[in-house]
Amino acid sequence: MSRFVSRRTALAAVIAGAAAAGLPHAPAPASDRRTAAEESSAASTAHRYCVYLDSWAQPWADAPAQLDLAKSPSYIGTIVLSFMQPDAQYVRGSYSFNGTGLQFSCEGTVLRDAVSLLRRRNPGVEVLVGIGGATYQNWPGMNVSAIADFVSDFGLDGVEVCWEPTAPGCTRSGSGMQCATDAESISVVKALSEGLPAGSTLSVAVAHVGAYGEGAWADSQPLSAYTGVSLALLRSDAASSITRLNIQAYDASTAYNPKEALAAYQNYFKGPILLGVKIAPEDWPQEGAPNAHVLSLPEVKDLANEVKDRGAGGMSLWSLYKQPKSGTPSVREVSQTICDVLELGDSTQPWPW
């Protein structure tokens, strides 16, 4: 799935112009779940590894223990169920995926019980639902109460906001960046922070170049329609309600430097930040293009060491069911490398994906 695909030509023109001019289930309250996580060894580690679970690819199962989700190794700290529509329709107590955008083939109660089973096996794990993504764009119609009810019913820890506007409208105004979607990003985070169950995690996925466009990063490459798209949110009062950021540090060509992006985001946000990688091939530039980036294990190791050196929150991966390009590392190989470098536990644990 394309996530924040670069549009360098569009913004280059804009900037140039601007310059010229099976278990019994009553899920525990979120506050109780957070306490359990804080007390576990997995949660107390200095870093976190987050993975996206593509709901459309999760194989069908009629028992919670058979779902891959329930078999997740303990070094995975966060699993994001992808993706729920911002304008989802969900009736509390129905455990139905109809109208939510999630594409699990199993029954809702099977997923609910798999989450509970996973918690018993790994009390420190955090399970979120991803809201939005590249496909679901009706943020003005966001149904916060439905999202909150879904989180409560399925015993989840909260949400990740995967806000990916198709036309961010970012321009350079003087020495700063302004985007047509600034107000929307702020209002989305505010609404969720006020409407989710108390103690919920509110993670925000941010664009690869979203902290570029100003100061030391005024000319950071590549120029993109998303350059500076995160700045207004990070400067707003709503930023104080964000649990962590998750940089989608891919789909940006070989001109992009994830280390530079991490430094830029750390300048604007003082909470935990995850640095994301993506199993090859990436969506942009298209596979075979001379500037197409291809993930390698030495790069994963290098980026994980950068995360450690900079005291960042950890790393993330898109996605669990993505099949790698021939000759490139698999999801398991990338995950084991991150686990080993960030010292998250035993990387040889059984792997269900």
Short mmCIF file of C-alpha atoms in Angstrom, two decimals:
data_model
loop_
_atom_site.label_atom_id
_atom_site.label_comp_id
_atom_site.label_asym_id
_atom_site.label_seq_id
_atom_site.Cartn_x
_atom_site.Cartn_y
_atom_site.Cartn_z
CA MET A 1 0.00 0.00 0.00
CA SER A 2 1.30 3.43 -0.91
CA ARG A 3 2.04 5.61 2.09
CA PHE A 4 2.94 9.30 1.58
CA VAL A 5 4.25 8.74 -1.96
CA SER A 6 6.52 11.65 -2.93
CA ARG A 7 5.48 14.32 -5.39
CA ARG A 8 8.71 16.25 -5.65
CA THR A 9 7.86 17.95 -8.95
CA ALA A 10 4.67 19.46 -7.59
CA LEU A 11 6.23 20.96 -4.49
CA ALA A 12 9.38 22.06 -6.29
CA ALA A 13 7.21 24.30 -8.43
CA VAL A 14 5.26 25.54 -5.42
CA ILE A 15 8.40 26.41 -3.46
CA ALA A 16 10.00 28.06 -6.45
CA GLY A 17 6.89 30.14 -6.96
CA ALA A 18 6.74 31.02 -3.27
CA ALA A 19 10.37 32.01 -3.29
CA ALA A 20 9.71 34.27 -6.26
CA ALA A 21 6.62 35.44 -4.77
CA GLY A 22 -12.46 -19.03 22.93
CA LEU A 23 -11.91 -16.92 26.13
CA PRO A 24 -14.41 -15.26 28.48
CA HIS A 25 -14.27 -11.65 27.48
CA ALA A 26 -14.83 -8.50 29.32
CA PRO A 27 -11.71 -6.58 28.20
CA ALA A 28 -9.86 -4.74 30.94
CA PRO A 29 -10.15 -0.95 30.99
CA ALA A 30 -7.40 0.84 29.06
CA SER A 31 -5.93 2.20 32.29
CA ASP A 32 -5.64 -1.33 33.70
CA ARG A 33 -4.06 -2.64 30.51
CA ARG A 34 -1.49 0.16 30.62
CA THR A 35 -0.56 -0.80 34.19
CA ALA A 36 0.00 -4.40 33.16
CA ALA A 37 2.14 -3.32 30.24
CA GLU A 38 4.25 -1.05 32.39
CA GLU A 39 4.97 -3.89 34.80
CA SER A 40 6.05 -6.33 32.09
CA SER A 41 9.64 -6.82 31.00
CA ALA A 42 8.70 -6.26 27.35
CA ALA A 43 7.23 -2.84 28.05
CA SER A 44 10.12 -1.79 30.26
CA THR A 45 12.66 -2.15 27.45
CA ALA A 46 14.26 1.07 26.23
CA HIS A 47 12.93 0.62 22.68
CA ARG A 48 9.77 -0.54 20.94
CA TYR A 49 9.22 -2.52 17.74
CA CYS A 50 5.92 -1.84 15.97
CA VAL A 51 4.48 -3.84 13.07
CA TYR A 52 1.48 -3.28 10.81
CA LEU A 53 -0.86 -6.24 10.39
CA ASP A 54 -2.63 -6.09 7.01
CA SER A 55 -6.15 -7.24 7.85
CA TRP A 56 -6.92 -8.26 4.25
CA ALA A 57 -4.05 -10.78 4.31
CA GLN A 58 -4.67 -12.40 7.73
CA PRO A 59 -5.68 -16.02 6.96
CA TRP A 60 -9.10 -17.15 8.13
CA ALA A 61 -9.34 -19.06 11.39
CA ASP A 62 -12.26 -20.15 13.52
CA ALA A 63 -10.34 -20.29 16.80
CA PRO A 64 -8.33 -17.50 18.50
CA ALA A 65 -5.21 -19.64 18.95
CA GLN A 66 -5.09 -20.26 15.19
CA LEU A 67 -4.81 -16.58 14.27
CA ASP A 68 -1.27 -15.44 13.48
CA LEU A 69 -1.89 -12.42 15.70
CA ALA A 70 -2.10 -14.63 18.80
CA LYS A 71 1.30 -16.21 17.99
CA SER A 72 3.27 -12.96 17.79
CA PRO A 73 6.78 -13.17 19.30
CA SER A 74 7.23 -11.19 22.50
CA TYR A 75 9.81 -8.78 21.05
CA ILE A 76 7.05 -7.15 18.99
CA GLY A 77 5.83 -4.39 21.29
CA THR A 78 3.04 -2.90 19.16
CA ILE A 79 0.75 -4.39 16.51
CA VAL A 80 -1.35 -2.02 14.40
CA LEU A 81 -4.47 -3.61 12.88
CA SER A 82 -4.78 -1.96 9.47
CA PHE A 83 -6.98 -0.11 8.50
CA MET A 84 -10.23 1.25 9.93
CA GLN A 85 -12.20 3.96 8.16
CA PRO A 86 -12.27 7.34 9.90
CA ASP A 87 -16.02 7.41 9.17
CA ALA A 88 -16.50 3.82 10.34
CA GLN A 89 -19.93 2.54 11.29
CA TYR A 90 -19.78 0.24 14.29
CA VAL A 91 -22.43 -0.81 16.82
CA ARG A 92 -21.10 -1.46 20.29
CA GLY A 93 -21.29 -5.13 21.24
CA SER A 94 -21.76 -6.32 17.64
CA TYR A 95 -18.15 -7.45 17.04
CA SER A 96 -18.80 -6.96 13.34
CA PHE A 97 -16.28 -5.68 10.80
CA ASN A 98 -19.04 -4.55 8.44
CA GLY A 99 -18.78 -0.81 7.91
CA THR A 100 -15.40 -0.51 9.64
CA GLY A 101 -13.07 -0.84 6.66
CA LEU A 102 -11.12 -3.65 8.34
CA GLN A 103 -10.98 -6.72 6.12
CA PHE A 104 -10.45 -9.62 8.49
CA SER A 105 -12.01 -12.84 7.22
CA CYS A 106 -12.52 -14.29 10.69
CA GLU A 107 -15.41 -13.53 13.01
CA GLY A 108 -15.02 -10.48 15.20
CA THR A 109 -15.20 -12.51 18.39
CA VAL A 110 -12.31 -14.65 17.15
CA LEU A 111 -10.15 -11.54 16.72
CA ARG A 112 -11.26 -10.19 20.10
CA ASP A 113 -10.31 -13.44 21.81
CA ALA A 114 -7.01 -13.65 19.92
CA VAL A 115 -6.08 -10.22 21.29
CA SER A 116 -6.87 -11.45 24.80
CA LEU A 117 -4.89 -14.65 24.27
CA LEU A 118 -1.91 -12.65 23.00
CA ARG A 119 -2.04 -10.51 26.14
CA ARG A 120 -1.91 -13.61 28.32
CA ARG A 121 1.16 -14.82 26.46
CA ASN A 122 2.79 -11.38 26.28
CA PRO A 123 1.38 -8.97 28.88
CA GLY A 124 3.51 -6.10 27.57
CA VAL A 125 2.12 -6.12 24.04
CA GLU A 126 0.17 -3.13 22.73
CA VAL A 127 -2.53 -3.66 20.09
CA LEU A 128 -3.83 -0.62 18.21
CA VAL A 129 -6.18 -0.10 15.30
CA GLY A 130 -4.86 2.03 12.46
CA ILE A 131 -7.28 4.73 11.34
CA GLY A 132 -7.13 5.91 7.73
CA GLY A 133 -4.25 4.82 5.53
CA ALA A 134 -3.95 5.67 1.86
CA THR A 135 -7.42 4.38 0.96
CA TYR A 136 -9.74 5.79 3.62
CA GLN A 137 -9.89 9.58 3.39
CA ASN A 138 -13.17 10.78 4.90
CA TRP A 139 -11.66 12.57 7.87
CA PRO A 140 -14.32 15.31 7.94
CA GLY A 141 -16.83 12.52 8.62
CA MET A 142 -14.77 10.88 11.37
CA ASN A 143 -16.95 8.85 13.73
CA VAL A 144 -15.04 9.06 17.01
CA SER A 145 -17.71 7.27 19.05
CA ALA A 146 -17.64 4.26 16.71
CA ILE A 147 -13.85 4.12 16.88
CA ALA A 148 -13.93 4.35 20.68
CA ASP A 149 -16.56 1.62 20.92
CA PHE A 150 -14.49 -0.65 18.67
CA VAL A 151 -11.38 -0.06 20.79
CA SER A 152 -13.32 -0.90 23.95
CA ASP A 153 -15.09 -3.97 22.56
CA PHE A 154 -11.95 -5.57 21.17
CA GLY A 155 -9.83 -4.79 24.23
CA LEU A 156 -7.39 -2.62 22.27
CA ASP A 157 -4.93 -0.12 23.71
CA GLY A 158 -5.85 2.72 21.39
CA VAL A 159 -5.28 3.89 17.84
CA GLU A 160 -2.67 4.97 15.36
CA VAL A 161 -3.73 7.92 13.22
CA CYS A 162 -2.64 7.08 9.67
CA TRP A 163 -3.64 10.44 8.19
CA GLU A 164 -2.49 10.58 4.56
CA PRO A 165 -4.13 13.49 2.73
CA THR A 166 -4.14 13.21 -1.05
CA ALA A 167 -3.66 16.97 -1.55
CA PRO A 168 -1.89 18.50 1.47
CA GLY A 169 -1.36 21.83 -0.30
CA CYS A 170 1.93 22.64 1.44
CA THR A 171 3.65 25.89 0.48
CA ARG A 172 6.56 27.90 1.83
CA SER A 173 5.43 31.15 3.40
CA GLY A 174 8.45 33.28 4.20
CA SER A 175 10.80 30.94 6.07
CA GLY A 176 8.04 28.55 7.16
CA MET A 177 5.70 25.95 5.74
CA GLN A 178 1.91 26.12 5.64
CA CYS A 179 -0.42 23.39 4.38
CA ALA A 180 -4.06 23.49 3.37
CA THR A 181 -4.67 20.46 5.59
CA ASP A 182 -3.10 21.86 8.78
CA ALA A 183 -6.43 22.45 10.52
CA GLU A 184 -7.66 18.97 9.65
CA SER A 185 -4.65 17.17 11.14
CA ILE A 186 -4.99 19.12 14.37
CA SER A 187 -8.73 18.57 14.65
CA VAL A 188 -8.39 14.81 14.05
CA VAL A 189 -5.88 14.39 16.87
CA LYS A 190 -7.89 16.63 19.22
CA ALA A 191 -11.13 14.76 18.57
CA LEU A 192 -9.57 11.36 19.17
CA SER A 193 -7.72 12.49 22.29
CA GLU A 194 -11.04 13.65 23.75
CA GLY A 195 -13.18 10.73 22.56
CA LEU A 196 -11.08 7.60 23.14
CA PRO A 197 -11.27 5.60 26.39
CA ALA A 198 -9.16 7.05 29.21
CA GLY A 199 -5.55 5.91 29.07
CA SER A 200 -5.65 5.06 25.37
CA THR A 201 -2.52 5.20 23.24
CA LEU A 202 -2.70 7.86 20.52
CA SER A 203 0.08 7.15 18.05
CA VAL A 204 0.44 9.24 14.89
CA ALA A 205 2.02 8.01 11.66
CA VAL A 206 3.83 10.93 10.03
CA ALA A 207 5.10 11.56 6.53
CA HIS A 208 8.70 10.84 5.60
CA VAL A 209 9.42 14.53 4.87
CA GLY A 210 6.76 15.96 7.17
CA ALA A 211 9.30 17.73 9.42
CA TYR A 212 11.27 19.22 6.51
CA GLY A 213 10.94 22.65 4.92
CA GLU A 214 12.24 24.95 7.65
CA GLY A 215 15.47 25.82 9.46
CA ALA A 216 18.25 23.28 9.11
CA TRP A 217 15.92 21.13 7.01
CA ALA A 218 14.66 23.86 4.66
CA ASP A 219 16.20 22.20 1.62
CA SER A 220 16.23 18.56 2.72
CA GLN A 221 15.54 16.10 -0.07
CA PRO A 222 13.45 14.97 -1.74
CA LEU A 223 11.11 17.87 -2.32
CA SER A 224 7.61 16.52 -1.90
CA ALA A 225 4.00 17.60 -1.69
CA TYR A 226 4.25 16.45 1.94
CA THR A 227 7.24 18.60 2.89
CA GLY A 228 6.34 20.22 6.21
CA VAL A 229 2.91 18.57 6.45
CA SER A 230 3.47 17.57 10.11
CA LEU A 231 4.79 20.87 11.43
CA ALA A 232 1.50 22.59 12.29
CA LEU A 233 0.29 19.59 14.27
CA LEU A 234 3.56 19.29 16.20
CA ARG A 235 3.41 22.99 17.11
CA SER A 236 -0.21 22.86 18.22
CA ASP A 237 -1.67 22.17 21.65
CA ALA A 238 -2.90 18.84 20.28
CA ALA A 239 0.69 17.55 20.16
CA SER A 240 0.69 17.14 23.94
CA SER A 241 -1.88 14.34 23.61
CA ILE A 242 0.25 12.31 21.17
CA THR A 243 1.77 9.18 22.73
CA ARG A 244 4.37 8.69 19.99
CA LEU A 245 5.18 9.40 16.36
CA ASN A 246 5.83 6.74 13.73
CA ILE A 247 7.85 8.05 10.76
CA GLN A 248 6.92 6.41 7.47
CA ALA A 249 10.54 6.64 6.32
CA TYR A 250 10.14 5.07 2.87
CA ASP A 251 8.58 5.64 -0.57
CA ALA A 252 10.90 8.61 -0.95
CA SER A 253 13.66 7.51 -3.38
CA THR A 254 17.40 7.14 -2.82
CA ALA A 255 17.62 10.91 -2.27
CA TYR A 256 15.98 10.45 1.12
CA ASN A 257 17.96 10.03 4.34
CA PRO A 258 15.90 8.48 7.17
CA LYS A 259 18.51 9.55 9.72
CA GLU A 260 18.02 13.18 8.71
CA ALA A 261 14.26 12.78 8.96
CA LEU A 262 14.57 11.34 12.47
CA ALA A 263 16.71 14.29 13.55
CA ALA A 264 14.18 16.73 12.11
CA TYR A 265 11.24 15.12 13.91
CA GLN A 266 13.18 15.00 17.18
CA ASN A 267 13.63 18.75 16.87
CA TYR A 268 9.86 19.29 16.95
CA PHE A 269 8.59 16.40 19.10
CA LYS A 270 10.18 15.38 22.40
CA GLY A 271 8.21 12.18 22.96
CA PRO A 272 9.04 8.71 21.60
CA ILE A 273 9.57 8.46 17.84
CA LEU A 274 9.68 5.24 15.83
CA LEU A 275 11.62 5.06 12.56
CA GLY A 276 9.80 2.99 9.94
CA VAL A 277 11.13 0.69 7.22
CA LYS A 278 9.29 -1.08 4.42
CA ILE A 279 9.83 -4.50 2.90
CA ALA A 280 10.96 -4.14 -0.74
CA PRO A 281 9.70 -3.19 -3.22
CA GLU A 282 8.53 0.25 -2.22
CA ASP A 283 5.64 1.98 -4.00
CA TRP A 284 7.59 5.03 -5.16
CA PRO A 285 9.67 5.29 -7.23
CA GLN A 286 8.42 2.23 -9.02
CA GLU A 287 10.49 -0.92 -8.89
CA GLY A 288 13.32 -0.76 -11.44
CA ALA A 289 13.60 3.02 -11.49
CA PRO A 290 17.23 4.18 -11.11
CA ASN A 291 16.37 6.08 -7.90
CA ALA A 292 14.18 3.37 -6.36
CA HIS A 293 15.21 2.52 -2.82
CA VAL A 294 15.57 -1.15 -1.86
CA LEU A 295 15.81 -2.12 1.81
CA SER A 296 18.79 -4.25 2.87
CA LEU A 297 19.75 -5.86 6.17
CA PRO A 298 22.92 -3.72 6.54
CA GLU A 299 20.71 -0.64 6.22
CA VAL A 300 18.24 -1.98 8.79
CA LYS A 301 21.13 -2.58 11.20
CA ASP A 302 22.53 0.89 10.54
CA LEU A 303 19.16 2.56 11.11
CA ALA A 304 18.54 0.57 14.30
CA ASN A 305 21.91 1.70 15.62
CA GLU A 306 20.99 5.28 14.75
CA VAL A 307 17.78 4.89 16.75
CA LYS A 308 19.84 3.71 19.72
CA ASP A 309 22.43 6.46 19.35
CA ARG A 310 19.80 9.19 19.14
CA GLY A 311 17.71 7.83 22.00
CA ALA A 312 14.68 7.43 19.74
CA GLY A 313 11.67 5.30 20.65
CA GLY A 314 12.29 2.36 18.34
CA MET A 315 11.39 1.12 14.86
CA SER A 316 8.37 0.02 12.84
CA LEU A 317 7.75 -2.19 9.82
CA TRP A 318 5.32 -2.14 6.91
CA SER A 319 4.02 -4.82 6.83
CA LEU A 320 3.67 -8.34 8.27
CA TYR A 321 2.22 -10.00 5.18
CA LYS A 322 4.17 -8.06 2.53
CA GLN A 323 6.06 -10.42 0.24
CA PRO A 324 9.64 -9.25 -0.38
CA LYS A 325 11.21 -8.64 -3.74
CA SER A 326 13.40 -11.58 -4.76
CA GLY A 327 16.84 -11.31 -3.22
CA THR A 328 15.79 -8.83 -0.52
CA PRO A 329 15.25 -9.49 3.20
CA SER A 330 12.04 -11.03 4.47
CA VAL A 331 9.78 -9.69 7.20
CA ARG A 332 11.29 -12.18 9.63
CA GLU A 333 14.88 -11.30 8.74
CA VAL A 334 14.23 -7.58 9.13
CA SER A 335 12.40 -8.17 12.41
CA GLN A 336 15.17 -10.34 13.83
CA THR A 337 17.78 -7.74 12.92
CA ILE A 338 15.81 -4.98 14.64
CA CYS A 339 15.26 -7.21 17.67
CA ASP A 340 18.96 -8.01 17.98
CA VAL A 341 20.24 -4.44 17.56
CA LEU A 342 17.62 -2.90 19.86
CA GLU A 343 18.07 -5.76 22.35
CA LEU A 344 14.38 -6.59 22.53
CA GLY A 345 14.71 -10.24 23.52
CA ASP A 346 15.14 -13.61 21.86
CA SER A 347 15.00 -13.10 18.08
CA THR A 348 14.82 -16.86 17.41
CA GLN A 349 11.25 -17.21 18.74
CA PRO A 350 8.78 -18.99 16.43
CA TRP A 351 7.54 -16.72 13.67
CA PRO A 352 3.93 -17.10 12.43
CA TRP A 353 4.04 -14.84 9.34
#
